[in-house]
Coordinates of N, CA and C in Angstrom, one line a residue:
X25 N 77.8 -80.7 -40.8 CA 77.6 -79.8 -41.7 C 76.5 -78.8 -41.2
X26 N 76.5 -77.7 -41.9 CA 75.6 -76.5 -41.2 C 74.0 -76.6 -42.1
X27 N 73.2 -76.5 -41.4 CA 71.5 -77.0 -42.5 C 71.6 -75.4 -43.1
X28 N 71.1 -75.8 -44.2 CA 70.9 -74.4 -45.4 C 69.0 -73.9 -44.7
X29 N 68.9 -72.4 -44.2 CA 67.6 -72.4 -44.4 C 67.0 -72.2 -45.0
X30 N 65.7 -72.3 -44.8 CA 64.8 -73.0 -46.0 C 64.6 -71.5 -47.1
X31 N 64.3 -71.6 -48.2 CA 64.0 -70.8 -49.0 C 62.7 -69.8 -48.9
X32 N 62.5 -68.6 -48.8 CA 61.5 -68.0 -49.1 C 60.7 -68.3 -50.4
X33 N 59.2 -67.9 -50.6 CA 58.9 -68.5 -51.4 C 58.8 -67.0 -52.7
X34 N 59.0 -67.2 -53.7 CA 58.9 -65.9 -54.5 C 58.1 -64.6 -54.3
X35 N 58.8 -63.6 -54.3 CA 58.0 -62.5 -54.1 C 58.0 -62.1 -52.5
X36 N 58.2 -63.3 -51.5 CA 58.2 -62.7 -49.9 C 59.9 -62.0 -50.0
X37 N 60.0 -61.3 -48.8 CA 61.4 -60.3 -49.1 C 61.3 -60.5 -47.0
X38 N 62.0 -61.7 -46.7 CA 61.8 -62.3 -45.6 C 63.2 -61.0 -44.7
X39 N 63.6 -59.9 -45.6 CA 64.3 -58.7 -44.5 C 63.1 -57.7 -44.3
X40 N 62.2 -57.7 -45.0 CA 61.1 -56.8 -44.2 C 60.4 -57.1 -43.2
X41 N 60.0 -58.0 -43.3 CA 59.6 -59.0 -42.1 C 57.8 -58.4 -41.9
X42 N 57.0 -58.9 -40.8 CA 56.2 -59.9 -41.4 C 54.6 -58.1 -41.2
X43 N 55.3 -57.3 -40.1 CA 54.4 -56.2 -40.4 C 54.6 -55.3 -41.9
X44 N 55.9 -54.6 -42.6 CA 56.5 -53.9 -43.1 C 56.5 -53.8 -44.6
X45 N 54.9 -54.6 -44.7 CA 54.1 -54.6 -46.3 C 55.2 -55.2 -47.2
X46 N 55.4 -56.7 -46.3 CA 55.9 -57.6 -47.4 C 54.6 -58.4 -48.0
X47 N 54.6 -58.9 -49.3 CA 53.9 -59.6 -50.2 C 54.2 -61.1 -49.9
X48 N 53.1 -61.4 -50.0 CA 52.2 -63.1 -49.8 C 53.3 -63.0 -51.5
X49 N 53.3 -64.7 -51.3 CA 53.7 -65.5 -52.7 C 53.4 -65.2 -53.8
X50 N 53.3 -64.9 -55.0 CA 52.6 -64.7 -56.0 C 52.6 -65.6 -57.5
X51 N 51.9 -65.6 -58.3 CA 52.0 -66.4 -59.4 C 51.5 -65.3 -60.6
X52 N 52.1 -65.7 -61.7 CA 51.4 -64.4 -62.7 C 49.9 -64.6 -62.7
X53 N 49.7 -63.3 -63.0 CA 48.4 -63.1 -62.9 C 47.4 -63.8 -64.1
X54 N 46.1 -64.1 -64.3 CA 45.8 -64.7 -65.1 C 44.7 -63.8 -65.4
X55 N 44.5 -63.9 -67.3 CA 43.8 -63.3 -67.9 C 42.1 -62.8 -67.5
X56 N 41.8 -63.3 -67.2 CA 40.3 -63.4 -66.7 C 40.3 -62.3 -65.4
X57 N 41.6 -62.2 -64.6 CA 41.8 -61.2 -63.0 C 41.7 -59.8 -63.9
X58 N 43.0 -60.1 -64.9 CA 43.7 -58.8 -65.0 C 42.3 -57.9 -66.2
X59 N 41.2 -58.8 -66.9 CA 40.2 -58.2 -67.4 C 39.4 -57.6 -66.5
X60 N 39.3 -58.0 -65.4 CA 38.1 -57.9 -64.2 C 38.9 -56.6 -63.5
X61 N 40.1 -56.3 -63.1 CA 40.6 -55.5 -63.0 C 40.4 -54.2 -63.6
X62 N 40.8 -54.1 -65.0 CA 40.5 -52.8 -66.2 C 39.1 -52.9 -66.2
X63 N 38.4 -53.7 -66.5 CA 36.7 -53.4 -65.7 C 36.7 -52.2 -64.6
X64 N 37.0 -52.7 -63.5 CA 37.2 -51.8 -62.1 C 37.3 -50.8 -62.9
X65 N 38.1 -50.5 -62.9 CA 38.9 -49.2 -63.3 C 38.8 -48.4 -64.2
X66 N 38.0 -49.6 -65.5 CA 37.5 -48.5 -66.2 C 35.9 -48.4 -65.8
X67 N 35.5 -48.7 -65.2 CA 34.3 -48.1 -65.0 C 34.7 -46.7 -63.6
X68 N 35.3 -47.1 -63.0 CA 35.6 -45.7 -62.0 C 36.2 -44.7 -62.6
X69 N 36.8 -44.7 -63.7 CA 37.7 -43.2 -64.8 C 36.5 -43.2 -65.1
X70 N 35.7 -43.7 -66.1 CA 34.8 -43.3 -66.5 C 33.7 -42.7 -66.5
X71 N 33.2 -42.7 -64.9 CA 32.5 -42.0 -64.3 C 33.4 -40.3 -63.3
X72 N 34.5 -40.8 -62.9 CA 35.4 -39.5 -62.9 C 35.9 -38.9 -64.0
X73 N 36.1 -39.5 -65.5 CA 35.9 -38.7 -66.7 C 34.7 -37.6 -67.0
X74 N 34.0 -38.6 -66.9 CA 32.7 -38.0 -67.3 C 32.3 -36.6 -66.4
X75 N 32.4 -36.6 -65.2 CA 32.1 -36.0 -64.5 C 32.6 -34.7 -65.0
X76 N 34.4 -35.1 -65.0 CA 35.3 -34.3 -65.2 C 35.3 -33.0 -66.3
X77 N 35.6 -34.2 -67.7 CA 35.0 -33.4 -68.8 C 33.9 -32.5 -69.0
X78 N 32.8 -33.3 -68.9 CA 31.3 -32.7 -68.3 C 31.2 -31.1 -68.0
X79 N 31.5 -31.0 -66.9 CA 31.6 -29.8 -66.4 C 33.0 -28.5 -67.9
X80 N 34.2 -29.3 -67.4 CA 34.7 -27.9 -68.0 C 34.2 -28.1 -69.4
X81 N 34.0 -29.0 -70.6 CA 33.2 -28.6 -71.5 C 31.7 -27.7 -71.5
X82 N 30.9 -28.1 -70.2 CA 30.3 -27.3 -70.5 C 30.2 -25.8 -70.4
X83 N 31.3 -25.7 -69.0 CA 31.2 -24.7 -68.4 C 32.7 -23.6 -69.8
X84 N 33.0 -24.4 -70.5 CA 34.4 -23.6 -70.6 C 33.6 -23.4 -72.3
X85 N 33.4 -24.6 -72.8 CA 33.4 -24.2 -74.4 C 32.0 -23.9 -74.9
X86 N 31.5 -24.6 -73.9 CA 29.9 -24.2 -74.5 C 29.4 -22.7 -74.5
X87 N 30.3 -22.4 -73.2 CA 30.1 -20.4 -72.6 C 28.6 -20.6 -72.1
X88 N 28.5 -19.4 -71.5 CA 26.7 -18.7 -71.4 C 25.8 -19.2 -72.2
X89 N 25.7 -19.7 -73.0 CA 24.9 -19.4 -74.3 C 24.1 -21.0 -74.3
X90 N 25.2 -22.0 -74.2 CA 24.7 -23.3 -74.0 C 24.6 -23.7 -75.5
X91 N 24.6 -23.3 -76.3 CA 24.7 -23.9 -77.3 C 25.8 -24.5 -78.2
X92 N 25.5 -25.9 -79.0 CA 27.2 -25.7 -79.7 C 26.4 -25.6 -81.1
X93 N 28.0 -25.2 -81.7 CA 28.3 -24.8 -83.2 C 29.1 -25.5 -83.7
X94 N 29.7 -25.4 -84.7 CA 30.8 -26.3 -85.7 C 31.8 -25.7 -85.0
X95 N 32.5 -24.8 -84.3 CA 33.8 -24.4 -84.0 C 33.7 -25.2 -82.4
X96 N 32.4 -24.9 -82.0 CA 32.3 -25.4 -79.9 C 32.2 -26.9 -80.2
X97 N 31.7 -27.5 -81.3 CA 31.7 -29.0 -81.6 C 33.3 -29.7 -81.6
X98 N 34.0 -29.3 -82.2 CA 35.6 -29.6 -82.6 C 36.2 -29.0 -81.6
X99 N 35.5 -28.3 -81.0 CA 36.5 -27.8 -79.6 C 36.4 -28.6 -78.2
X100 N 34.8 -29.1 -78.1 CA 34.8 -29.9 -77.0 C 35.2 -31.2 -77.0
X101 N 35.4 -31.6 -78.4 CA 35.9 -33.1 -78.8 C 37.3 -33.0 -79.0
X102 N 37.9 -32.4 -79.4 CA 39.5 -31.6 -78.9 C 40.0 -32.0 -77.3
X103 N 38.8 -30.7 -76.5 CA 39.1 -30.7 -75.0 C 38.9 -31.8 -74.3
X104 N 37.8 -32.8 -74.8 CA 37.5 -34.2 -74.1 C 38.5 -34.9 -74.6
X105 N 39.3 -35.5 -75.8 CA 40.3 -35.9 -76.6 C 41.2 -35.6 -75.2
X106 N 41.9 -34.5 -75.1 CA 43.4 -34.2 -74.7 C 43.2 -34.7 -72.8
X107 N 42.1 -34.5 -72.3 CA 41.9 -34.4 -70.8 C 41.4 -36.1 -70.5
X108 N 40.7 -36.3 -71.3 CA 40.5 -37.9 -71.2 C 41.6 -38.5 -71.3
X109 N 42.6 -37.9 -72.6 CA 43.8 -38.6 -72.4 C 45.1 -38.9 -71.0
X110 N 44.5 -37.3 -70.5 CA 45.7 -37.1 -69.6 C 45.4 -37.9 -68.3
X111 N 43.9 -38.0 -68.3 CA 43.5 -38.9 -67.5 C 43.5 -40.5 -66.6
X112 N 43.6 -40.6 -68.2 CA 43.9 -42.1 -68.1 C 45.3 -42.5 -68.3
X113 N 46.1 -42.0 -68.8 CA 47.9 -42.0 -68.6 C 47.9 -42.2 -67.7
X114 N 47.8 -40.9 -66.8 CA 48.0 -40.7 -65.4 C 47.3 -41.4 -64.5
X115 N 45.8 -41.7 -64.1 CA 45.8 -42.4 -63.5 C 46.6 -44.1 -63.3
X116 N 47.3 -44.5 -64.8 CA 47.8 -46.1 -64.5 C 49.1 -46.3 -64.1
X117 N 48.9 -44.8 -64.7 CA 51.1 -44.5 -64.6 C 51.2 -43.8 -62.4
X118 N 50.6 -43.4 -62.6 CA 50.8 -43.1 -61.4 C 50.7 -44.3 -60.0
X119 N 49.5 -44.4 -60.3 CA 49.1 -45.9 -59.6 C 50.1 -46.6 -59.4
X120 N 50.6 -47.4 -61.0 CA 51.7 -48.4 -61.1 C 52.6 -48.2 -60.8
X121 N 53.4 -46.7 -60.7 CA 54.6 -46.9 -60.7 C 54.9 -46.8 -58.5
X122 N 54.2 -45.5 -58.3 CA 54.1 -45.5 -56.5 C 53.5 -47.0 -55.9
X123 N 52.4 -47.3 -56.3 CA 51.8 -48.5 -55.5 C 52.1 -49.9 -55.9
X124 N 52.1 -49.6 -57.4 CA 51.9 -51.0 -58.0 C 51.0 -51.4 -58.3
X125 N 50.1 -50.6 -57.8 CA 48.1 -51.1 -58.2 C 47.4 -50.2 -58.7
X126 N 46.5 -50.3 -59.3 CA 45.2 -49.7 -58.9 C 44.5 -49.6 -58.5
X127 N 43.0 -49.0 -58.6 CA 42.5 -50.1 -58.0 C 41.5 -51.4 -58.1
X128 N 41.6 -51.6 -59.3 CA 40.9 -52.6 -59.8 C 41.9 -53.8 -59.5
X129 N 43.3 -53.5 -59.8 CA 44.1 -54.6 -58.9 C 44.2 -55.0 -58.0
X130 N 44.0 -53.7 -56.9 CA 43.7 -54.4 -55.3 C 42.6 -54.8 -54.8
X131 N 41.1 -54.8 -55.7 CA 40.6 -55.4 -55.6 C 40.5 -56.9 -55.7
X132 N 41.1 -56.9 -57.2 CA 41.9 -58.3 -57.2 C 43.0 -59.0 -56.7
X133 N 43.4 -58.3 -56.3 CA 44.5 -59.0 -55.4 C 45.5 -59.0 -56.8
X134 N 45.6 -58.1 -57.0 CA 47.4 -57.5 -58.5 C 48.1 -57.0 -57.8
X135 N 49.1 -57.4 -58.4 CA 50.2 -55.8 -58.7 C 51.0 -56.6 -59.7
X136 N 51.6 -55.1 -60.2 CA 52.0 -54.4 -61.1 C 53.7 -54.4 -60.4
X137 N 54.7 -55.3 -61.2 CA 56.5 -55.6 -61.0 C 57.0 -55.1 -61.9
X138 N 57.9 -54.3 -61.4 CA 58.8 -54.3 -62.6 C 60.3 -55.2 -63.4
X139 N 61.3 -55.0 -64.0 CA 61.8 -56.2 -64.1 C 62.2 -56.8 -62.9
X140 N 62.7 -55.2 -62.3 CA 63.4 -56.0 -60.6 C 62.9 -56.6 -59.4
X141 N 60.8 -56.7 -59.8 CA 60.6 -57.3 -58.7 C 59.7 -56.6 -57.6
X142 N 60.2 -55.3 -57.8 CA 59.6 -53.8 -57.4 C 58.7 -53.3 -58.0
X143 N 58.1 -51.8 -57.4 CA 57.3 -51.2 -58.8 C 58.1 -50.7 -59.9
X144 N 57.3 -51.1 -60.8 CA 57.7 -50.9 -62.7 C 58.0 -49.0 -61.7
X145 N 59.0 -48.6 -62.6 CA 59.4 -46.7 -62.5 C 58.2 -46.3 -63.4
X146 N 58.1 -44.9 -63.2 CA 57.3 -43.7 -63.7 C 57.3 -44.4 -65.6
X147 N 58.7 -44.5 -65.4 CA 59.3 -44.6 -67.3 C 58.0 -45.4 -67.5
X148 N 58.2 -46.8 -67.1 CA 58.1 -48.1 -67.4 C 56.8 -48.6 -67.6
X149 N 56.0 -47.4 -65.7 CA 54.3 -47.4 -66.2 C 53.9 -47.0 -67.0
X150 N 54.4 -45.9 -67.9 CA 53.7 -45.3 -69.0 C 54.3 -45.9 -70.1
X151 N 55.1 -46.3 -70.9 CA 55.4 -47.5 -71.6 C 54.1 -48.5 -72.0
X152 N 54.2 -48.8 -70.1 CA 53.3 -50.0 -70.6 C 51.5 -50.0 -70.5
X153 N 51.2 -48.2 -70.2 CA 50.5 -48.3 -70.6 C 50.1 -46.6 -72.0
X154 N 51.3 -47.1 -72.8 CA 50.9 -46.0 -73.5 C 49.8 -46.3 -74.7
X155 N 49.3 -47.2 -75.4 CA 48.4 -47.4 -75.8 C 47.3 -46.9 -75.8
X156 N 46.7 -45.9 -74.0 CA 45.7 -45.9 -74.2 C 46.1 -44.5 -74.3
X157 N 47.1 -44.0 -74.9 CA 47.2 -42.3 -75.8 C 46.3 -42.1 -76.7
X158 N 46.1 -43.3 -77.5 CA 45.5 -43.3 -79.2 C 44.6 -42.5 -78.9
X159 N 43.8 -42.1 -78.0 CA 42.7 -41.4 -78.0 C 42.4 -39.9 -78.2
X160 N 44.2 -39.6 -78.3 CA 44.4 -38.3 -78.5 C 44.1 -37.8 -80.0
X161 N 43.7 -39.0 -80.2 CA 43.7 -38.7 -81.7 C 42.4 -37.5 -82.4
X162 N 41.7 -37.8 -80.9 CA 40.6 -37.2 -80.5 C 40.4 -36.3 -81.2
X163 N 41.4 -35.4 -81.1 CA 41.4 -33.9 -81.5 C 41.5 -33.2 -82.7
X164 N 42.0 -34.3 -83.7 CA 41.4 -34.1 -85.1 C 40.4 -34.6 -85.3
X165 N 39.5 -34.0 -86.6 CA 37.8 -34.5 -86.5 C 38.4 -35.4 -87.5
X166 N 37.5 -36.9 -86.9 CA 37.0 -38.4 -87.9 C 38.6 -39.0 -87.9
X167 N 39.5 -38.6 -87.1 CA 40.7 -39.5 -86.5 C 40.3 -40.4 -85.3
X168 N 39.5 -39.7 -84.1 CA 39.2 -39.7 -83.1 C 38.6 -41.4 -83.3
X169 N 38.2 -41.3 -84.5 CA 37.5 -43.1 -84.2 C 38.7 -44.1 -84.8
X170 N 39.7 -43.2 -85.4 CA 40.9 -44.2 -85.4 C 41.3 -44.3 -83.9
X171 N 41.6 -43.1 -83.6 CA 42.5 -43.2 -82.4 C 41.2 -44.4 -81.7
X172 N 40.2 -44.4 -81.1 CA 39.4 -45.9 -80.2 C 39.5 -47.2 -81.4
X173 N 39.9 -47.3 -82.4 CA 39.9 -48.7 -83.3 C 41.4 -49.3 -82.7
X174 N 42.3 -48.1 -82.7 CA 44.1 -48.5 -82.5 C 43.6 -49.3 -81.0
X175 N 43.0 -48.5 -79.8 CA 42.7 -49.0 -78.9 C 42.2 -50.2 -78.4
X176 N 41.0 -51.0 -79.1 CA 40.5 -51.8 -79.4 C 41.3 -52.9 -80.2
X177 N 42.7 -52.6 -81.0 CA 43.5 -53.3 -81.4 C 44.5 -53.7 -80.6
X178 N 44.9 -52.2 -79.9 CA 45.8 -53.1 -78.4 C 45.0 -53.9 -77.6
X179 N 43.8 -54.0 -77.3 CA 43.6 -54.5 -76.0 C 43.2 -56.0 -76.8
X180 N 42.7 -56.1 -78.0 CA 43.1 -58.0 -78.1 C 43.9 -58.6 -78.3
X181 N 45.1 -58.0 -78.8 CA 46.9 -58.4 -79.0 C 46.9 -58.7 -77.9
X182 N 46.9 -57.1 -76.2 CA 46.9 -57.9 -75.0 C 46.7 -59.0 -74.8
X183 N 45.3 -58.8 -74.4 CA 44.9 -60.1 -74.4 C 44.9 -61.4 -75.3
X184 N 45.1 -61.6 -76.0 CA 45.7 -62.8 -76.9 C 47.0 -62.7 -76.6
X185 N 48.3 -62.5 -76.1 CA 49.3 -62.3 -75.7 C 49.1 -62.5 -74.1
X186 N 49.2 -62.5 -72.7 CA 48.7 -62.7 -71.7 C 47.9 -64.5 -72.5
X187 N 47.3 -64.9 -73.0 CA 46.4 -65.8 -73.1 C 47.5 -67.4 -73.5
X188 N 48.6 -66.8 -74.9 CA 49.0 -67.1 -75.4 C 50.3 -67.4 -74.2
X189 N 51.1 -66.5 -73.3 CA 52.2 -67.0 -72.8 C 51.9 -67.8 -71.1
X190 N 51.3 -69.0 -71.0 CA 51.0 -69.7 -70.4 C 52.1 -69.3 -69.0
X191 N 53.4 -69.6 -69.3 CA 54.1 -69.2 -68.4 C 54.0 -67.9 -67.6
X192 N 54.5 -67.3 -68.1 CA 54.7 -65.8 -67.5 C 53.4 -64.4 -67.2
X193 N 52.4 -64.9 -68.6 CA 51.6 -63.9 -68.7 C 51.9 -62.8 -68.7
X194 N 52.5 -62.9 -69.7 CA 53.1 -61.1 -70.5 C 53.1 -61.5 -72.1
X195 N 52.5 -59.8 -72.5 CA 52.3 -59.3 -73.8 C 52.8 -58.6 -74.3
X196 N 52.5 -57.8 -75.5 CA 53.6 -56.6 -76.1 C 53.9 -55.3 -75.0
X197 N 52.8 -55.1 -74.3 CA 52.9 -54.3 -73.1 C 53.9 -53.7 -72.5
X198 N 53.5 -55.5 -71.2 CA 54.9 -55.4 -70.5 C 56.5 -55.8 -71.1
X199 N 56.4 -56.3 -72.5 CA 57.9 -56.9 -73.0 C 58.1 -55.2 -73.6
X200 N 56.6 -54.3 -74.0 CA 57.9 -53.1 -74.2 C 58.5 -51.7 -73.0
X201 N 57.7 -52.2 -71.8 CA 58.1 -52.0 -70.9 C 59.2 -51.7 -70.1
X202 N 59.9 -53.1 -70.6 CA 61.0 -53.6 -70.1 C 61.2 -54.7 -68.9
X203 N 60.0 -55.3 -69.4 CA 59.7 -56.7 -68.9 C 59.0 -57.0 -67.6
X204 N 57.8 -56.2 -67.9 CA 57.2 -55.7 -66.6 C 56.2 -56.8 -66.3
X205 N 55.7 -56.8 -65.0 CA 54.6 -58.1 -65.0 C 53.2 -58.3 -63.8
X206 N 52.6 -58.5 -64.7 CA 51.2 -58.5 -63.3 C 51.7 -59.8 -62.6
X207 N 51.1 -59.8 -61.4 CA 50.9 -61.2 -60.8 C 50.1 -60.7 -59.4
X208 N 49.5 -62.3 -59.0 CA 49.1 -62.4 -58.0 C 49.3 -63.2 -57.0
X209 N 48.5 -62.3 -55.4 CA 48.7 -62.6 -54.4 C 48.4 -64.0 -54.1
X210 N 48.8 -65.5 -53.7 CA 48.2 -66.3 -53.7 C 48.2 -66.7 -52.2

């Protein structure tokens, strides 16, 4: 009788070999690890967003006079909302679909996976992070506050979902994206 080879650990691809980017064994990422990764990404994006938005608003919207009038205040808010939404959604969507990791996830040794175990597709990554697009409501006066509240509600619902799913640590945004998941290398 022939002996069966040992079963590899979950997340390990024996065909990939040890030096071709094979990933170590994984487990579902805990809420605290995911929170810290988002915090790192948030700090990084706040700096980048602040520099870019400030430069564009000061240069383009305020003009040479440097003064803010009612029309330019609205324009500054609208430009800021659009640019911020593009930066945040673009960052998470591109990095999760191309690398499976943002900078924060790299630091925390986390990886976003699509339903098949590889990186999520661009569409899955966008769907997974679409809640960050609520900031676009800032282009309409007084609705920007609702966008911020919608994002806060989404974050709370995600945290509760991750905490309540003790097996897979998936929340509504993972299910909406087609069963993506975040894993931690062990």
